C-alpha positions as a Python dict, from the first residue, in 0.01 Angstrom:
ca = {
    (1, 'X'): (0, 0, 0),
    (2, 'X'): (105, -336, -105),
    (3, 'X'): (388, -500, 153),
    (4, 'X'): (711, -638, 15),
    (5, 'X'): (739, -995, 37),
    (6, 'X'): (1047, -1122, 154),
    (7, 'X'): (1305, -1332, 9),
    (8, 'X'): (1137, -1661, 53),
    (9, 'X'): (813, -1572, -19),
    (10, 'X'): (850, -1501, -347),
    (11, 'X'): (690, -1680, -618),
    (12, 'X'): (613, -1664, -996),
    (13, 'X'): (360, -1420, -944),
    (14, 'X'): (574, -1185, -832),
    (15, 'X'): (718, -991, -1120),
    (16, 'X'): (1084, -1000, -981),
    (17, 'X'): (1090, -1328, -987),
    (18, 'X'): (912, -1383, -1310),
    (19, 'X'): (1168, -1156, -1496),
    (20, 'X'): (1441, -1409, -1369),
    (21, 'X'): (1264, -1718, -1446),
    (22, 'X'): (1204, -1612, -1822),
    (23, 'X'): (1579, -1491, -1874),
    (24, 'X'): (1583, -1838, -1909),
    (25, 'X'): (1547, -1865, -2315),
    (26, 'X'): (1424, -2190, -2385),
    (27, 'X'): (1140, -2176, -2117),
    (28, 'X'): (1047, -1809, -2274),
    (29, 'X'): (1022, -1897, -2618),
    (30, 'X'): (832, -2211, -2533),
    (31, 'X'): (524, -1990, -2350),
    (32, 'X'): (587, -1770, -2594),
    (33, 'X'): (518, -2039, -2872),
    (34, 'X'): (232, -2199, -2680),
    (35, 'X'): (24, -1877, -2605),
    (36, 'X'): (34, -1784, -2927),
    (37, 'X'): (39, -2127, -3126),
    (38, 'X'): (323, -2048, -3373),
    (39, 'X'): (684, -2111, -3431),
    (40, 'X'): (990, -1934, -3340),
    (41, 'X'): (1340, -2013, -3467),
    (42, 'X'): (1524, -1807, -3215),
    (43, 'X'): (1431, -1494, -2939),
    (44, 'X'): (1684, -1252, -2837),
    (45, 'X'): (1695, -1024, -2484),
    (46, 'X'): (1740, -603, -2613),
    (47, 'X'): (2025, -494, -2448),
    (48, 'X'): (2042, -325, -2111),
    (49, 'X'): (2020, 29, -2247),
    (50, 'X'): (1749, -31, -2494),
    (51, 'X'): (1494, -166, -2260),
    (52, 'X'): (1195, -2, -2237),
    (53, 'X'): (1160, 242, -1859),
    (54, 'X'): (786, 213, -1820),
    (55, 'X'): (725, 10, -1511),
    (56, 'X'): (510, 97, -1158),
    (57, 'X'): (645, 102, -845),
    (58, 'X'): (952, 432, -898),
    (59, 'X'): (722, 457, -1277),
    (60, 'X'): (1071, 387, -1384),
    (61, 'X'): (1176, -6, -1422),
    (62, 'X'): (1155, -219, -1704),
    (63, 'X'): (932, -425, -1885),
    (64, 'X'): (872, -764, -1705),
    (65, 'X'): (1007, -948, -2055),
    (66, 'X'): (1089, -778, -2368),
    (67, 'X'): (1180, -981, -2601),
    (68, 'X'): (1268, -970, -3021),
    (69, 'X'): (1286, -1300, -3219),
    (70, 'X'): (1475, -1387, -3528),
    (71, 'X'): (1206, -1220, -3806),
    (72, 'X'): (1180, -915, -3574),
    (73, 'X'): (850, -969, -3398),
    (74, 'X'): (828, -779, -3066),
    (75, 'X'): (695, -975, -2739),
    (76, 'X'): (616, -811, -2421),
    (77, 'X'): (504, -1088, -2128),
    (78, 'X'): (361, -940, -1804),
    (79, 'X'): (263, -1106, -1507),
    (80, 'X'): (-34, -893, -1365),
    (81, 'X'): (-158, -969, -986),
    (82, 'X'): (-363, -677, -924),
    (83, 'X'): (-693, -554, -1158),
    (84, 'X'): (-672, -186, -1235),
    (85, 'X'): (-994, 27, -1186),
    (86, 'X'): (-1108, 221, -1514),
    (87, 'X'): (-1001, 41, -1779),
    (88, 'X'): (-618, 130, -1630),
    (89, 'X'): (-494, -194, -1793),
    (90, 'X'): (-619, -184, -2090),
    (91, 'X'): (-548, 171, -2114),
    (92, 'X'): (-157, 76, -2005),
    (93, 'X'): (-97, -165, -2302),
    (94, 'X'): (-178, 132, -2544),
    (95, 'X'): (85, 304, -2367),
    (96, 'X'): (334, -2, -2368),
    (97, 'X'): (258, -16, -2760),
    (98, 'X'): (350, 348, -2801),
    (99, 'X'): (668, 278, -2621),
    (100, 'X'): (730, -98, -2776),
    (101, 'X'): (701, 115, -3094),
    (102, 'X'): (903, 409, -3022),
    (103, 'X'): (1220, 186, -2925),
    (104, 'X'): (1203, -63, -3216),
    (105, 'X'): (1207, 280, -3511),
    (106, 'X'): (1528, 407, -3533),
    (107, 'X'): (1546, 824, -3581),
    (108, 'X'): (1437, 884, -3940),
    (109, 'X'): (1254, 495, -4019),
    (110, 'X'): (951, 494, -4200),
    (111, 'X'): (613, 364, -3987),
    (112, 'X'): (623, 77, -4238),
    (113, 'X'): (947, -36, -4055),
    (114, 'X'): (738, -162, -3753),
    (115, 'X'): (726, -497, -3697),
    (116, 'X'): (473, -703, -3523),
    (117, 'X'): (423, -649, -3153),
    (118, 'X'): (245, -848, -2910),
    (119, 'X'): (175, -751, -2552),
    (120, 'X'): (48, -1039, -2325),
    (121, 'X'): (-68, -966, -1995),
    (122, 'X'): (-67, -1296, -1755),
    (123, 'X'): (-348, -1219, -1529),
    (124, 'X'): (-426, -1387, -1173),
    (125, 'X'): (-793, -1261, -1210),
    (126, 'X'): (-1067, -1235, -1512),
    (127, 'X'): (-978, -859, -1677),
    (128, 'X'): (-1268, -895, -1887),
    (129, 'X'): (-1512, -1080, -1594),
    (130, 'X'): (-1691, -1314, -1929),
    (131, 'X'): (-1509, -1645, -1779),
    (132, 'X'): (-1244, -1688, -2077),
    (133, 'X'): (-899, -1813, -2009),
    (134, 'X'): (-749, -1586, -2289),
    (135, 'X'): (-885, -1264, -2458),
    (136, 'X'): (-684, -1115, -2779),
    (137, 'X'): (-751, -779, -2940),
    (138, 'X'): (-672, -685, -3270),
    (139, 'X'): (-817, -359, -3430),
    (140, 'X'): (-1088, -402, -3654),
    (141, 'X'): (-1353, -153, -3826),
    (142, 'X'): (-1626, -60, -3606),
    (143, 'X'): (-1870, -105, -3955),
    (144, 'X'): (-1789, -379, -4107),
    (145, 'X'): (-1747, -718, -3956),
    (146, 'X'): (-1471, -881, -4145),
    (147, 'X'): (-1208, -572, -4180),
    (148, 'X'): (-881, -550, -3954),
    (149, 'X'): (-679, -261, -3939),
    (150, 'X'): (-394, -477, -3993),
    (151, 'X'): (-139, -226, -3756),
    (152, 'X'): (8, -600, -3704),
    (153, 'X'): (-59, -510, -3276),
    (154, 'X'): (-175, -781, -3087),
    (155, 'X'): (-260, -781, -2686),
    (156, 'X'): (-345, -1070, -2507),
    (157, 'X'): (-463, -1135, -2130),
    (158, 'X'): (-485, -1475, -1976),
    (159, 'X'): (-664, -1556, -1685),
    (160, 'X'): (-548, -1760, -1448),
    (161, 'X'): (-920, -1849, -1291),
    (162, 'X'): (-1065, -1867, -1623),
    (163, 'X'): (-1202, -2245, -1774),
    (164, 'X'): (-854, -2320, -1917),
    (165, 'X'): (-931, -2657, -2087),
    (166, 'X'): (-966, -2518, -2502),
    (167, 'X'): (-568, -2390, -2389),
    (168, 'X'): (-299, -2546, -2535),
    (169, 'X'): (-206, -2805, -2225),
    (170, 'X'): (157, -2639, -2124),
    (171, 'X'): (-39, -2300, -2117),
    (172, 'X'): (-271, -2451, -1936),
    (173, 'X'): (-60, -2605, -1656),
    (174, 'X'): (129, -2302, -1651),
    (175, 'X'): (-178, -2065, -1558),
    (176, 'X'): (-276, -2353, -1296),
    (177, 'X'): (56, -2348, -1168),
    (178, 'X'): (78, -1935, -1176),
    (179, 'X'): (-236, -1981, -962),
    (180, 'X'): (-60, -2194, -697),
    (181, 'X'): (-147, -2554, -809),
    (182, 'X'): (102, -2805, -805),
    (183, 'X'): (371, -2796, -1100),
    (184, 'X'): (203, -3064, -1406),
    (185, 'X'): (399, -3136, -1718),
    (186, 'X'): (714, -3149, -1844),
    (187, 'X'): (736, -2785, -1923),
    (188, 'X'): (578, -2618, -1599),
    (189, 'X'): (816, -2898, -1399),
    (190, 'X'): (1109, -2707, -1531),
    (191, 'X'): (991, -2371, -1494),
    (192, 'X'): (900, -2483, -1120),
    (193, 'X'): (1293, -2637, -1110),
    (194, 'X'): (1393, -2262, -1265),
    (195, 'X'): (1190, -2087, -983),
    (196, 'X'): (1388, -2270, -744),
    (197, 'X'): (1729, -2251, -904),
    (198, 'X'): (1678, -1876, -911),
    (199, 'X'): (1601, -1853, -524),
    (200, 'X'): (1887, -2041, -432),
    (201, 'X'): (2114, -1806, -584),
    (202, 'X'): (2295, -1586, -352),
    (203, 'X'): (2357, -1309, -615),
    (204, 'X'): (1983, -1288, -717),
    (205, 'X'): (1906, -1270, -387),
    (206, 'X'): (2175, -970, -294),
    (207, 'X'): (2010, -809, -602),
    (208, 'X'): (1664, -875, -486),
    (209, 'X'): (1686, -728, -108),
    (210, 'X'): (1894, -426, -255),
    (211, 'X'): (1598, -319, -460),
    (212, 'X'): (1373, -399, -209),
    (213, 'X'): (1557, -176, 110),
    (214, 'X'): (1552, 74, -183),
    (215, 'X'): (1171, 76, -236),
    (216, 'X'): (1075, 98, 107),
    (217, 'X'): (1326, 416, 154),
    (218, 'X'): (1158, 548, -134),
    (219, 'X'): (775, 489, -3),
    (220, 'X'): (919, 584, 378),
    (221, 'X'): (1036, 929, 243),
    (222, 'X'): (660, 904, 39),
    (223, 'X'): (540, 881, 321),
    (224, 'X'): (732, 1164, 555),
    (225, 'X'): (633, 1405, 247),
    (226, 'X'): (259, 1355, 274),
    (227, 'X'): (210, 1375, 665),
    (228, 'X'): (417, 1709, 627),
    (229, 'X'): (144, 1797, 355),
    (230, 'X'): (-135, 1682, 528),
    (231, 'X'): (-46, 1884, 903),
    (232, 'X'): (38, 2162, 677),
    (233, 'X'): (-352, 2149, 549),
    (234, 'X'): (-488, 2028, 855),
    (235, 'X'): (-319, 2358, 1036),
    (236, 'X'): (-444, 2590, 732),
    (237, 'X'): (-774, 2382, 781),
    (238, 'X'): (-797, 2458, 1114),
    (239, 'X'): (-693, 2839, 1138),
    (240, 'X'): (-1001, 2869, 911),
    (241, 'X'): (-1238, 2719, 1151),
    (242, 'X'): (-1116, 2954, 1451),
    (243, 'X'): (-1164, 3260, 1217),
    (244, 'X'): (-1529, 3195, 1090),
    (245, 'X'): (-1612, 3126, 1461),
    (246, 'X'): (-1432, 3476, 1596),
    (247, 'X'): (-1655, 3613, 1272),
    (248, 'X'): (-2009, 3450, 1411),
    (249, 'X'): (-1896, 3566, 1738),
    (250, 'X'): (-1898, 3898, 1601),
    (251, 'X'): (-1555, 3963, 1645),
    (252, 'X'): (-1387, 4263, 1500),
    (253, 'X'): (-1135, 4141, 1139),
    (254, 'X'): (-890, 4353, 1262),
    (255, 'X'): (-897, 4161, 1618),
    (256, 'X'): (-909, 3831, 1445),
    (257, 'X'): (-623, 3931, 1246),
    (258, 'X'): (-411, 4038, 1527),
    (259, 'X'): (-529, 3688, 1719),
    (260, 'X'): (-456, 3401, 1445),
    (261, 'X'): (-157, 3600, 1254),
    (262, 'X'): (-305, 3652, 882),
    (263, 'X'): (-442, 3939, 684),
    (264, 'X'): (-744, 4081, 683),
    (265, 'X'): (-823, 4071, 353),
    (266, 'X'): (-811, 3676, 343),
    (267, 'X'): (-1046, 3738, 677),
    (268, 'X'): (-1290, 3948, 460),
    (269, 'X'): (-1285, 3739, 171),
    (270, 'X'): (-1344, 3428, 399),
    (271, 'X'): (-1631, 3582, 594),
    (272, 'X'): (-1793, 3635, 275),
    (273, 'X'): (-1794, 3327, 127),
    (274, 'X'): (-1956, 3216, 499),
    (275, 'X'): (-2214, 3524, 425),
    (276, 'X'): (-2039, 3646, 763),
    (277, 'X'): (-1949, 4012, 594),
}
């Protein structure tokens, strides 16, 4: 089970502090811009209430950033630390796109109302293990070389280990810097100065140490649940090694019965799965 940091040892890895860094507009639009190489007048944050309830930890907090700009294109940033085993990332941006496209039709809009979506996963390892810094999937026929679906979904992993130099240079120094190198560039200076702006605030902080005290009652009470579960199957475990050795000691089922409190029909049916009875 992964440990929560504390306070101070936060950095932009960690998805908390991530979120807070990119409510910061102008540094959001700017990766946003840069990862994708195009141009965006304006980005807007959903509302509390419409943001998305699809993340981890309770498998109920938000996106990392969900974001809409001015034509209506979708953008969903995720910082990713830890590589999930069968194809579970992968398999969780088709489930972020079902949801991504759930929120932005309204009850009774036609499909033709989506707009494009792009889900870009920010990844401290290689997802793919082929060396790239960046990986984007589109659909496209299986057939024919040349023919895309054109569903207008997009997902995108970079990878911070990856031979970053055919990146645009902010993206670049911001994957280095994601990767604990030193802040380089104009752009990944600021986000550095945001990172630390952000820490200093008391109010964040409050915010952050609330959530965390919350998670660890949650995984404490986790915890407390399972060891319950577990002596209850250890005891059940148990109780049936005592009767199959009162059966191979030739013991009578109604004497074992009396002895570790249970019927003897369960007795029976045990002793013949053992070929006891």
């Amino acid at each position: 089970m992964k440990r929560i940091k504390d306070w101070e040892e936060l950095t932009i890895q960690d998805n908390f502090l991530f979120q807070k860094v990119m409510r910061n507009k102008r540094l959001c639009q700017h990766l946003i811009e840069k990862i994708l190489q195009i141009k965006i007048a304006d980005i807007t944050y959903p509302d509390t209430e419409k943001t998305i309830d699809i993340r981890l930890d309770s498998k109920s907090v938000r996106l990392d950033v969900y974001v809409k700009d001015d034509t209506g294109r979708v953008f969903d940033i995720e910082m990713q630390c830890t590589d999930e085993k069968d194809n579970g990332l992968a398999k969780r941006t088709r489930y972020y796109q079902a949801m991504i496209d759930m929120d932005v039709l309204e009850k009774g809009d036609d499909y033709s109302m989506l707009n494009p979506a792009y889900i870009i996963f920010i990844c401290t390892f290689d997802a793919f293990d082929r060396g790239l810094p960046m990986y984007t999937f589109r659909n496209r026929c299986v057939e024919q070389d040349g023919i895309e679906l054109n569903d207008e979904a997009t997902k995108i992993f970079l990878n911070s280990k990856g031979d970053s130099e055919a990146l645009d240079p902010d993206v670049r120094a911001f994957l280095r810097y994601v990767d604990g190198k030193a802040a380089e560039g104009v752009f990944v200076q600021e986000v550095d100065k945001e990172v630390r702006r952000v820490k200093q605030h008391d109010e964040t902080r409050r915010e952050y140490m609330t959530l965390a005290m919350e998670l660890k009652r949650q995984r404490q009470e986790g915890i407390a649940e399972g060891l319950a579960e577990g002596l209850a199957e250890g005891s059940a475990n148990e109780k049936k090694k005592i009767i199959v050795t009162m059966l191979q000691k030739g013991l009578s089922v109604e004497f074992i019965a009396d002895c570790v409190q249970t019927s003897a029909e369960y007795i029976i049916e045990l002793g013949k799965k053992q070929h006891l009875l």
